[in-house]
Coordinates of C-alpha atoms in Angstrom, one line a residue:
Chain A
M1 CA -9.4 -50.3 -31.2
S2 CA -10.4 -46.7 -31.7
I3 CA -13.5 -47.0 -29.5
A4 CA -13.0 -45.2 -26.2
P5 CA -13.0 -47.4 -23.1
V6 CA -15.9 -47.1 -20.7
I7 CA -14.9 -46.6 -17.1
Y8 CA -17.0 -46.8 -13.9
V9 CA -15.5 -46.0 -10.6
I10 CA -16.6 -47.9 -7.5
E11 CA -16.6 -46.0 -4.2
P12 CA -15.2 -48.5 -1.7
F13 CA -16.9 -49.6 1.4
G14 CA -20.1 -50.3 -0.5
G15 CA -20.7 -46.8 -1.7
S16 CA -22.0 -45.5 -5.0
I17 CA -20.7 -46.0 -8.5
R18 CA -19.9 -43.2 -11.0
R19 CA -19.0 -42.9 -14.6
H20 CA -15.5 -41.7 -15.3
N21 CA -14.4 -40.1 -18.6
A22 CA -11.5 -42.2 -19.9
N23 CA -9.9 -39.1 -21.3
L24 CA -9.3 -37.7 -17.9
P25 CA -6.8 -38.9 -15.3
L26 CA -8.2 -41.1 -12.6
L27 CA -5.4 -42.0 -10.1
F28 CA -3.6 -39.6 -7.8
A29 CA 0.2 -39.6 -7.7
D30 CA 0.2 -41.1 -4.2
D31 CA -2.0 -44.1 -5.1
L32 CA -0.3 -47.1 -3.6
G33 CA -1.5 -49.1 -6.6
V34 CA 1.2 -47.3 -8.6
T35 CA 3.8 -46.3 -5.9
R36 CA 3.9 -49.8 -4.4
G37 CA 2.0 -52.0 -6.9
D38 CA -0.4 -52.6 -4.0
G39 CA -3.4 -53.7 -6.0
I40 CA -5.3 -56.6 -7.6
F41 CA -7.2 -57.1 -10.8
E42 CA -9.3 -59.5 -12.9
A43 CA -9.9 -59.4 -16.6
M44 CA -12.8 -61.0 -18.4
R45 CA -14.2 -61.3 -21.9
V46 CA -17.5 -59.5 -22.7
E47 CA -19.8 -60.0 -25.6
G48 CA -23.4 -59.5 -26.3
G49 CA -23.6 -57.2 -23.3
Q50 CA -22.5 -60.0 -20.9
A51 CA -19.4 -60.5 -18.9
H52 CA -18.4 -64.1 -19.2
N53 CA -17.5 -66.4 -16.3
M54 CA -18.1 -63.5 -13.9
E55 CA -18.8 -65.7 -10.8
R56 CA -15.4 -67.3 -11.0
H57 CA -13.7 -63.9 -11.4
L58 CA -15.6 -62.5 -8.5
E59 CA -14.5 -65.4 -6.3
R60 CA -10.8 -65.0 -7.3
F61 CA -11.1 -61.2 -6.9
R62 CA -12.4 -61.7 -3.4
R63 CA -9.6 -64.1 -2.5
S64 CA -6.9 -61.8 -3.9
A65 CA -8.3 -59.0 -1.8
E66 CA -8.2 -61.3 1.2
A67 CA -4.6 -62.3 0.5
L68 CA -3.6 -58.6 0.4
D69 CA -5.8 -57.5 3.4
L70 CA -7.7 -55.2 1.1
P71 CA -11.3 -54.5 1.9
L72 CA -13.4 -57.3 0.4
P73 CA -15.1 -56.1 -2.8
T74 CA -18.9 -55.9 -2.5
P75 CA -20.0 -58.2 -5.3
E76 CA -23.2 -56.3 -6.0
K77 CA -21.4 -53.1 -6.6
W78 CA -18.9 -54.6 -9.0
Q79 CA -21.7 -56.3 -10.8
E80 CA -23.7 -53.1 -10.9
A81 CA -20.7 -51.1 -12.3
T82 CA -20.0 -53.9 -14.8
K83 CA -23.6 -53.8 -16.0
A84 CA -23.6 -50.0 -16.3
A85 CA -20.4 -50.1 -18.3
L86 CA -21.7 -52.9 -20.6
E87 CA -24.9 -51.1 -21.3
E88 CA -22.8 -48.2 -22.6
W89 CA -20.3 -50.4 -24.3
G90 CA -23.0 -52.4 -26.3
E91 CA -22.9 -55.8 -27.9
A92 CA -19.4 -55.8 -29.3
E93 CA -16.7 -58.1 -28.0
G94 CA -14.3 -56.6 -25.5
K95 CA -12.3 -56.9 -22.3
C96 CA -13.6 -55.9 -18.9
T97 CA -11.0 -55.3 -16.2
W98 CA -11.7 -54.8 -12.5
T99 CA -8.9 -53.1 -10.5
L100 CA -8.8 -52.5 -6.8
T101 CA -5.8 -50.7 -5.2
R102 CA -5.1 -49.8 -1.6
G103 CA -5.7 -46.2 -2.7
R104 CA -4.1 -42.9 -1.8
A105 CA -1.4 -43.0 0.9
S106 CA -2.8 -39.6 2.1
T107 CA -6.4 -40.8 2.5
S108 CA -6.3 -44.6 2.9
I109 CA -9.4 -44.9 0.7
P110 CA -9.0 -47.8 -1.8
T111 CA -9.4 -47.1 -5.5
G112 CA -11.6 -49.4 -7.5
W113 CA -12.8 -49.2 -11.1
V114 CA -14.2 -51.2 -14.0
A115 CA -13.0 -50.6 -17.5
V116 CA -14.4 -52.1 -20.7
E117 CA -12.3 -51.7 -23.8
G118 CA -11.8 -53.4 -27.2
I119 CA -9.7 -56.5 -27.8
D120 CA -6.3 -55.3 -29.2
A121 CA -5.1 -56.3 -32.6
E122 CA -2.2 -58.4 -31.3
T123 CA -4.7 -60.6 -29.3
L124 CA -6.9 -61.1 -32.4
R125 CA -3.8 -62.2 -34.3
E126 CA -2.7 -64.6 -31.6
R127 CA -6.1 -66.2 -31.5
E128 CA -5.9 -67.0 -35.2
K129 CA -2.2 -67.7 -35.7
G130 CA -1.2 -69.0 -32.3
V131 CA 2.0 -68.1 -30.6
K132 CA 5.6 -69.1 -30.5
A133 CA 6.6 -69.5 -26.8
I134 CA 9.8 -70.0 -24.9
T135 CA 10.2 -71.5 -21.5
M136 CA 11.9 -69.6 -18.7
E137 CA 12.5 -70.4 -15.0
R138 CA 10.4 -68.2 -12.8
T139 CA 12.6 -66.7 -10.2
W140 CA 9.8 -65.7 -7.9
Q141 CA 7.1 -67.8 -6.2
L142 CA 3.6 -66.8 -5.5
P143 CA 2.6 -67.6 -1.9
T144 CA 1.3 -71.2 -2.1
E145 CA -1.6 -70.7 0.4
F146 CA -3.3 -68.4 -2.1
P147 CA -1.5 -66.8 -5.1
A148 CA -3.2 -63.4 -5.4
K149 CA -3.6 -61.8 -8.8
T150 CA -1.7 -58.6 -8.1
V151 CA -0.7 -55.9 -10.6
N152 CA 3.0 -56.7 -10.0
Y153 CA 3.9 -57.7 -13.6
A154 CA 7.1 -55.9 -14.1
A155 CA 9.2 -59.1 -14.2
T156 CA 6.6 -60.7 -16.5
M157 CA 6.7 -57.7 -18.8
A158 CA 10.5 -58.0 -18.9
A159 CA 10.2 -61.7 -19.6
L160 CA 7.9 -60.9 -22.5
R161 CA 10.3 -58.4 -23.9
Y162 CA 13.0 -61.0 -23.7
A163 CA 10.8 -63.5 -25.6
T164 CA 10.1 -60.9 -28.3
K165 CA 13.9 -60.5 -28.8
Q166 CA 14.1 -64.3 -29.3
G167 CA 11.4 -64.1 -32.0
A168 CA 8.7 -65.5 -29.7
Q169 CA 5.5 -64.0 -28.4
D170 CA 5.0 -65.6 -25.1
V171 CA 6.6 -67.3 -22.1
I172 CA 5.8 -70.5 -20.2
Y173 CA 7.2 -70.4 -16.7
L174 CA 9.0 -73.4 -15.1
N175 CA 9.9 -73.8 -11.5
G176 CA 13.4 -74.5 -10.3
A177 CA 12.8 -78.3 -10.6
G178 CA 11.8 -77.9 -14.3
L179 CA 8.1 -78.4 -13.7
V180 CA 5.7 -76.4 -15.9
L181 CA 3.8 -73.7 -14.1
E182 CA 1.8 -71.4 -16.3
G183 CA 1.9 -68.9 -19.2
S184 CA 3.0 -65.4 -18.4
R185 CA -0.7 -64.3 -18.4
S186 CA -2.5 -67.5 -19.0
S187 CA -2.9 -71.1 -17.9
V188 CA -1.3 -74.0 -19.8
V189 CA -3.6 -76.8 -21.1
T190 CA -2.5 -79.8 -23.1
T191 CA -4.4 -82.3 -25.2
K192 CA -3.6 -86.0 -25.8
G193 CA -6.4 -88.0 -27.3
R194 CA -9.5 -87.2 -25.4
K195 CA -7.5 -86.0 -22.3
L196 CA -7.0 -82.5 -21.2
R197 CA -4.2 -81.7 -18.7
T198 CA -3.1 -78.6 -16.8
P199 CA 0.1 -78.4 -14.8
A200 CA 0.1 -79.3 -11.1
A201 CA 2.8 -77.5 -9.0
P202 CA 2.9 -75.1 -6.1
G203 CA 2.4 -71.4 -6.8
I204 CA 0.2 -71.6 -9.9
L205 CA -2.5 -69.0 -10.1
P206 CA -5.8 -70.9 -10.3
G207 CA -7.1 -70.3 -13.9
T208 CA -10.7 -69.2 -14.2
T209 CA -10.7 -70.0 -17.9
Q210 CA -8.9 -73.4 -17.4
A211 CA -11.6 -74.3 -14.8
A212 CA -14.4 -73.3 -17.2
I213 CA -12.8 -75.3 -20.0
F214 CA -12.4 -78.4 -17.8
A215 CA -16.0 -78.2 -16.6
R216 CA -17.3 -78.0 -20.1
A217 CA -14.9 -80.6 -21.5
E218 CA -15.8 -83.1 -18.8
A219 CA -19.5 -82.7 -19.7
D220 CA -18.5 -83.5 -23.3
G221 CA -16.7 -86.7 -22.2
W222 CA -13.1 -85.6 -22.1
R223 CA -11.0 -86.7 -19.2
C224 CA -9.5 -83.7 -17.4
K225 CA -7.0 -83.4 -14.6
R226 CA -4.0 -81.6 -13.1
K227 CA -0.6 -83.3 -13.7
E228 CA 3.0 -82.6 -12.9
M229 CA 4.6 -82.0 -16.3
N230 CA 8.0 -80.9 -17.7
V231 CA 9.0 -79.5 -21.1
D232 CA 9.3 -83.0 -22.6
Y233 CA 5.7 -83.6 -21.7
L234 CA 4.7 -80.4 -23.6
L235 CA 6.8 -81.5 -26.6
G236 CA 5.1 -84.9 -26.6
A237 CA 1.5 -83.6 -26.3
D238 CA -0.9 -83.6 -29.2
S239 CA -1.3 -79.9 -28.7
V240 CA -0.4 -77.2 -26.2
W241 CA -2.7 -74.2 -25.4
L242 CA -2.4 -71.0 -23.5
V243 CA -5.9 -70.1 -22.2
S244 CA -7.1 -66.9 -20.6
S245 CA -10.3 -65.0 -20.4
T246 CA -9.7 -62.3 -22.9
R247 CA -7.3 -64.1 -25.2
G248 CA -9.3 -67.2 -25.3
P249 CA -7.5 -70.4 -26.4
V250 CA -4.2 -69.7 -28.1
R251 CA -2.3 -72.6 -29.6
V252 CA 1.4 -72.8 -29.0
T253 CA 2.8 -73.4 -32.5
H254 CA 6.5 -73.5 -31.4
L255 CA 8.2 -74.1 -28.1
N256 CA 11.8 -73.0 -27.7
G257 CA 12.1 -72.9 -31.4
Q258 CA 10.7 -76.5 -32.0
K259 CA 7.6 -76.8 -34.0
L260 CA 4.7 -78.4 -32.1
P261 CA 2.2 -80.8 -33.7
K262 CA -1.1 -79.5 -35.0
P263 CA -3.6 -82.3 -34.4
A264 CA -6.3 -83.2 -37.0
N265 CA -9.0 -82.2 -34.5
V266 CA -7.5 -78.7 -33.8
E267 CA -10.7 -76.9 -34.7
E268 CA -12.8 -79.2 -32.5
I269 CA -10.5 -78.5 -29.6
R270 CA -10.6 -74.8 -30.3
E271 CA -14.4 -74.8 -30.5
L272 CA -14.7 -76.8 -27.2
M273 CA -12.5 -74.3 -25.4
R274 CA -14.2 -71.3 -27.0
S275 CA -17.6 -72.6 -26.0
A276 CA -16.5 -72.6 -22.4
L277 CA -15.6 -68.9 -22.3
Chain B
M1 CA 2.4 -34.0 7.6
S2 CA -0.4 -31.7 6.6
I3 CA 1.7 -29.8 4.1
A4 CA 0.5 -30.6 0.6
P5 CA 3.0 -32.4 -1.6
V6 CA 4.6 -30.6 -4.5
I7 CA 4.5 -32.4 -7.8
Y8 CA 6.2 -31.7 -11.1
V9 CA 5.5 -33.8 -14.2
I10 CA 8.3 -34.5 -16.7
E11 CA 7.3 -34.8 -20.3
P12 CA 9.3 -37.8 -21.5
F13 CA 11.7 -37.8 -24.4
G14 CA 13.4 -34.6 -23.0
G15 CA 10.4 -32.4 -23.2
S16 CA 9.2 -29.7 -20.8
I17 CA 8.3 -29.9 -17.1
R18 CA 5.1 -28.7 -15.6
R19 CA 3.7 -28.2 -12.1
H20 CA 0.8 -30.6 -11.2
N21 CA -1.7 -29.8 -8.5
A22 CA -1.4 -32.7 -6.0
N23 CA -5.1 -32.5 -5.3
L24 CA -6.0 -33.5 -8.8
P25 CA -5.6 -37.0 -10.3
L26 CA -2.5 -37.5 -12.4
L27 CA -2.5 -41.0 -13.9
F28 CA -4.9 -42.4 -16.4
A29 CA -6.7 -45.7 -15.7
D30 CA -4.7 -47.4 -18.5
D31 CA -1.3 -46.4 -17.1
L32 CA 0.9 -49.5 -17.2
G33 CA 2.5 -48.3 -14.0
V34 CA -0.6 -49.3 -12.2
T35 CA -2.1 -52.0 -14.5
R36 CA 1.1 -53.9 -14.8
G37 CA 3.4 -52.4 -12.1
D38 CA 5.6 -51.4 -15.1
G39 CA 7.6 -48.6 -13.5
I40 CA 10.6 -47.6 -11.5
F41 CA 11.3 -45.1 -8.7
E42 CA 13.9 -43.5 -6.5
A43 CA 13.3 -41.7 -3.2
M44 CA 15.7 -39.3 -1.6
R45 CA 15.9 -37.1 1.4
V46 CA 15.6 -33.3 0.9
E47 CA 16.6 -30.6 3.4
G48 CA 17.7 -27.0 3.1
G49 CA 16.4 -26.9 -0.4
Q50 CA 18.8 -29.7 -1.5
A51 CA 18.2 -33.3 -2.6
H52 CA 20.8 -35.4 -1.0
N53 CA 22.9 -38.0 -2.7
M54 CA 21.2 -37.1 -6.1
E55 CA 24.0 -38.4 -8.3
R56 CA 23.8 -41.9 -6.9
H57 CA 20.0 -41.9 -7.3
L58 CA 20.3 -40.6 -10.8
E59 CA 22.7 -43.4 -11.7
R60 CA 20.5 -46.1 -10.2
F61 CA 17.4 -44.6 -11.8
R62 CA 19.1 -44.8 -15.1
R63 CA 20.1 -48.4 -14.6
S64 CA 16.6 -49.4 -13.5
A65 CA 15.2 -47.8 -16.7
E66 CA 17.8 -49.7 -18.7
A67 CA 16.8 -53.0 -17.0
L68 CA 13.2 -52.4 -17.9
D69 CA 13.8 -51.1 -21.4
L70 CA 12.2 -47.8 -20.4
P71 CA 13.4 -44.6 -22.2
L72 CA 16.5 -43.5 -20.3
P73 CA 15.7 -40.5 -18.0
T74 CA 17.2 -37.2 -19.1
P75 CA 19.2 -36.3 -16.0
E76 CA 18.9 -32.5 -16.7
K77 CA 15.1 -32.7 -16.8
W78 CA 14.8 -34.6 -13.6
Q79 CA 17.2 -32.3 -11.9
E80 CA 15.4 -29.3 -13.2
A81 CA 12.0 -30.6 -12.0
T82 CA 13.5 -31.5 -8.6
K83 CA 14.9 -28.0 -8.3
A84 CA 11.6 -26.4 -9.2
A85 CA 9.8 -28.6 -6.7
L86 CA 12.3 -27.8 -4.0
E87 CA 12.1 -24.1 -4.5
E88 CA 8.4 -24.4 -3.9
W89 CA 8.8 -26.8 -1.0
G90 CA 11.3 -24.7 0.9
E91 CA 13.9 -25.5 3.4
A92 CA 12.0 -28.1 5.5
E93 CA 13.1 -31.8 5.6
G94 CA 11.1 -34.0 3.2
K95 CA 11.1 -36.9 0.9
C96 CA 11.6 -36.5 -2.9
T97 CA 10.4 -39.4 -5.1
W98 CA 11.0 -39.8 -8.8
T99 CA 8.7 -42.2 -10.6
L100 CA 8.8 -43.3 -14.2
T101 CA 6.2 -45.7 -15.7
R102 CA 5.8 -47.1 -19.2
G103 CA 2.8 -44.8 -19.4
R104 CA -0.6 -45.3 -21.0
A105 CA -1.3 -48.4 -22.9
S106 CA -3.3 -46.3 -25.4
T107 CA -0.5 -43.7 -26.1
S108 CA 2.8 -45.5 -25.3
I109 CA 4.0 -42.2 -23.8
P110 CA 5.8 -42.8 -20.5
T111 CA 4.7 -41.1 -17.3
G112 CA 7.3 -39.4 -15.1
W113 CA 7.0 -37.2 -12.1
V114 CA 8.8 -35.8 -9.1
A115 CA 7.0 -35.5 -5.8
V116 CA 8.2 -33.7 -2.6
E117 CA 6.3 -34.4 0.6
G118 CA 6.8 -34.4 4.3
I119 CA 8.4 -37.2 6.3
D120 CA 5.6 -39.3 7.9
A121 CA 5.2 -39.6 11.6
E122 CA 6.0 -43.3 11.6
T123 CA 9.4 -42.7 10.0
L124 CA 10.3 -40.0 12.6
R125 CA 9.4 -42.4 15.3
E126 CA 11.5 -45.2 13.9
R127 CA 14.5 -42.9 13.5
E128 CA 14.3 -42.1 17.2
K129 CA 13.2 -45.4 18.7
G130 CA 14.6 -47.9 16.2
V131 CA 12.6 -50.9 15.0
K132 CA 11.8 -54.5 15.9
A133 CA 12.5 -56.6 12.9
I134 CA 11.8 -60.2 11.9
T135 CA 13.7 -62.3 9.3
M136 CA 11.8 -63.9 6.5
E137 CA 12.8 -65.9 3.4
R138 CA 12.4 -63.9 0.3
T139 CA 10.6 -66.1 -2.2
W140 CA 11.5 -64.1 -5.2
Q141 CA 14.9 -63.1 -6.6
L142 CA 15.8 -59.9 -8.3
P143 CA 17.7 -60.5 -11.6
T144 CA 21.3 -60.7 -10.6
E145 CA 22.7 -58.8 -13.6
F146 CA 21.0 -55.7 -12.3
P147 CA 18.2 -55.6 -9.7
A148 CA 15.9 -52.7 -10.9
K149 CA 14.1 -50.7 -8.3
T150 CA 10.5 -51.3 -9.6
V151 CA 7.2 -50.3 -8.0
N152 CA 6.4 -54.0 -7.5
Y153 CA 6.2 -54.0 -3.7
A154 CA 2.9 -56.0 -3.2
A155 CA 4.8 -58.9 -1.7
T156 CA 6.9 -56.6 0.5
M157 CA 3.8 -54.8 1.7
A158 CA 2.3 -58.2 2.6
A159 CA 5.5 -59.1 4.5
L160 CA 5.3 -55.8 6.4
R161 CA 1.7 -56.5 7.4
Y162 CA 2.8 -59.9 8.6
A163 CA 5.6 -58.3 10.6
T164 CA 3.1 -55.9 12.2
K165 CA 0.9 -58.8 13.3
Q166 CA 4.0 -60.3 15.0
G167 CA 4.6 -57.0 16.9
A168 CA 7.5 -56.0 14.7
Q169 CA 7.9 -53.0 12.3
D170 CA 10.2 -54.3 9.7
V171 CA 11.4 -57.3 7.8
I172 CA 15.0 -58.4 6.9
Y173 CA 15.0 -60.8 4.0
L174 CA 17.1 -63.9 3.8
N175 CA 17.7 -66.1 0.8
G176 CA 16.9 -69.8 0.6
A177 CA 20.4 -70.6 2.0
G178 CA 19.8 -68.4 5.1
L179 CA 22.1 -65.6 3.9
V180 CA 21.0 -62.1 4.9
L181 CA 19.9 -60.0 1.9
E182 CA 18.4 -56.6 2.8
G183 CA 15.6 -54.9 4.7
S184 CA 12.2 -54.6 3.1
R185 CA 12.9 -51.0 2.0
S186 CA 16.5 -50.5 3.2
S187 CA 20.0 -51.9 3.2
V188 CA 21.4 -53.8 6.3
V189 CA 24.6 -52.4 7.9
T190 CA 26.2 -53.9 10.9
T191 CA 29.0 -52.6 13.2
K192 CA 31.6 -54.5 15.1
G193 CA 34.4 -52.4 16.7
R194 CA 35.5 -50.0 13.9
K195 CA 34.2 -52.2 11.2
L196 CA 31.0 -51.7 9.0
R197 CA 29.6 -54.7 7.1
T198 CA 26.8 -55.0 4.6
P199 CA 25.5 -58.3 3.3
A200 CA 27.0 -59.9 0.2
A201 CA 24.7 -62.2 -1.7
P202 CA 23.2 -62.3 -5.2
G203 CA 20.1 -60.2 -5.8
I204 CA 20.6 -57.4 -3.4
L205 CA 19.6 -54.0 -4.6
P206 CA 22.7 -51.7 -4.5
G207 CA 22.0 -49.3 -1.6
T208 CA 22.7 -45.6 -2.4
T209 CA 22.6 -44.8 1.3
Q210 CA 24.8 -47.7 2.3
A211 CA 27.3 -46.6 -0.4
A212 CA 27.3 -43.1 0.9
I213 CA 27.8 -44.3 4.5
F214 CA 30.7 -46.5 3.5
A215 CA 32.4 -43.7 1.6
R216 CA 32.1 -41.4 4.5
A217 CA 33.1 -44.0 7.1
E218 CA 36.2 -45.1 5.2
A219 CA 37.3 -41.5 5.1
D220 CA 36.9 -41.5 8.9
G221 CA 39.0 -44.6 9.3
W222 CA 36.4 -47.3 9.6
R223 CA 37.0 -50.5 7.7
C224 CA 34.0 -51.3 5.5
K225 CA 33.2 -54.2 3.3
R226 CA 30.5 -56.6 2.0
K227 CA 30.3 -59.9 3.7
E228 CA 28.2 -63.0 3.5
M229 CA 26.2 -63.1 6.8
N230 CA 23.5 -65.2 8.4
V231 CA 21.1 -64.5 11.2
D232 CA 23.7 -65.5 13.9
Y233 CA 26.1 -62.9 12.5
L234 CA 23.4 -60.2 13.0
L235 CA 22.8 -61.5 16.5
G236 CA 26.6 -61.3 17.3
A237 CA 27.2 -57.8 15.8
D238 CA 27.7 -54.8 18.1
S239 CA 24.7 -53.1 16.4
V240 CA 22.5 -53.7 13.3
W241 CA 21.0 -50.8 11.2
L242 CA 18.6 -50.5 8.4
V243 CA 19.6 -47.6 6.2
S244 CA 17.7 -45.8 3.5
S245 CA 17.6 -42.4 2.0
T246 CA 14.5 -41.1 3.6
R247 CA 14.4 -43.0 6.8
G248 CA 18.1 -42.4 7.6
P249 CA 19.8 -44.9 9.9
V250 CA 17.3 -46.9 11.9
R251 CA 18.7 -49.2 14.6
V252 CA 17.3 -52.7 14.9
T253 CA 16.4 -53.1 18.6
H254 CA 15.0 -56.6 18.4
L255 CA 15.5 -59.4 15.9
N256 CA 13.0 -62.2 15.9
G257 CA 12.0 -61.2 19.4
Q258 CA 15.6 -61.2 20.7
K259 CA 16.9 -57.9 22.1
L260 CA 20.0 -56.7 20.2
P261 CA 22.9 -55.0 22.0
K262 CA 23.0 -51.2 22.0
P263 CA 26.7 -50.3 21.9
A264 CA 28.2 -47.5 24.0
N265 CA 29.1 -45.5 20.9
V266 CA 25.6 -45.7 19.4
E267 CA 25.3 -41.9 19.0
E268 CA 28.7 -41.7 17.3
I269 CA 27.6 -44.4 14.8
R270 CA 24.2 -42.7 14.2
E271 CA 26.0 -39.3 13.7
L272 CA 28.5 -40.9 11.3
M273 CA 25.6 -42.4 9.2
R274 CA 23.5 -39.3 9.3
S275 CA 26.4 -37.1 8.2
A276 CA 26.7 -39.3 5.1
L277 CA 23.1 -38.7 4.0

């Protein structure tokens, strides 16, 4: 997208918000967000001047901050900054990201900002065409008490580069016992008849989009639940989806090189999932 | 330290270096170093206008870049920027950090910089007084082929906060089988008579300081090697040390609340280790 991102900085401890020119640097070299990856984020879809599913993101953001002993975000301030950014951004679809880091080592003042930007071309393509995915054992565990959504994605980015070299576009993580965990930046949802399933296993980041989809689908008469599943379960499902706020529902077309079925009601499912976002 | 850090930015792909005012922001909000923790670093001790052990750090920096598919750092440029920063910094002891991130999502140009700053008061205290440490299972594994030194320290920072709540100052990681791995930001070295040992286990980041200490100690007639060790081995050693470039040798005075012995030759050992840095 050639449209410049809109950035609003949130002064921590409940202070003011201010607009930041995206063409100027924002973070100092000693920000612990970059020197130690000591920060958290949330990303959500925006459209029509609205941030979608904001309550669920606020709640997870708060819990991530809690897990990292960061000052708890003041919801009103983040909502105010998001609103200001969206007024400037307009009606177009986009991605809104909240980031909160421990801030500069030299000042101990946390760094927080809201950024709204366009959806990248790759994401638009994946929504339409789906993705080929490979499974990979995840060699790290998120703390089970609450898996915080930190900015520590270096291993994930390496996994995605590996997937690309294998001709795939995404990775589905398994644990050491072969149980399905989640996508690299998404939750896994499967369909079988009128049933939706998402993996149950320790260390899965609670998916805001998966939760919204389940809530909507249950209202529409689908039966939804968490379930322990392995790769064979994925291969035997009617369809497999990676769902996340900004990518929306993305169908997995191939898993480990094997073509997955495309059910007759694929458009109905896609529409159900989209309507929940 | 109240002395302002000295920062030099390295244009990637072998370009120029430039001084950066540490009181101005450096990183853009879309730098993948902060949004995805997609970056690597090295930290080394400086004194008398020299960066110590630079060759070993350059080598590890190069291998970390390779592991992350980052453009390989041009050694001459990083040396040139380090030299320029040190000329400005002067003779005082300090810490020099090299950081290289994948750069801005919007430009794909990596971000690299050298920063020289003072040694913080906490580190000075630890060098003198030693640290109380606790052991903790590390729930993530570094890739065994080459453990890159990334900026993804959120879990480590959480572990250190946990240690602080237990009245300790540092953490020694164990693997699932109870084998000692390394300190949270250091290598473990033990002494027993004229023998130095460092843990052998998959997924330990090769320690530049440990390597330098072993090279020096062997020249002085100590027998040095890697060895699989558990917590009992640490408790039975003559002394246990956490060694890293900028902290130097820090003796572990207590492990999991148990007081560790302080050998008669503690000053000889400390001097041996210091002289290798």
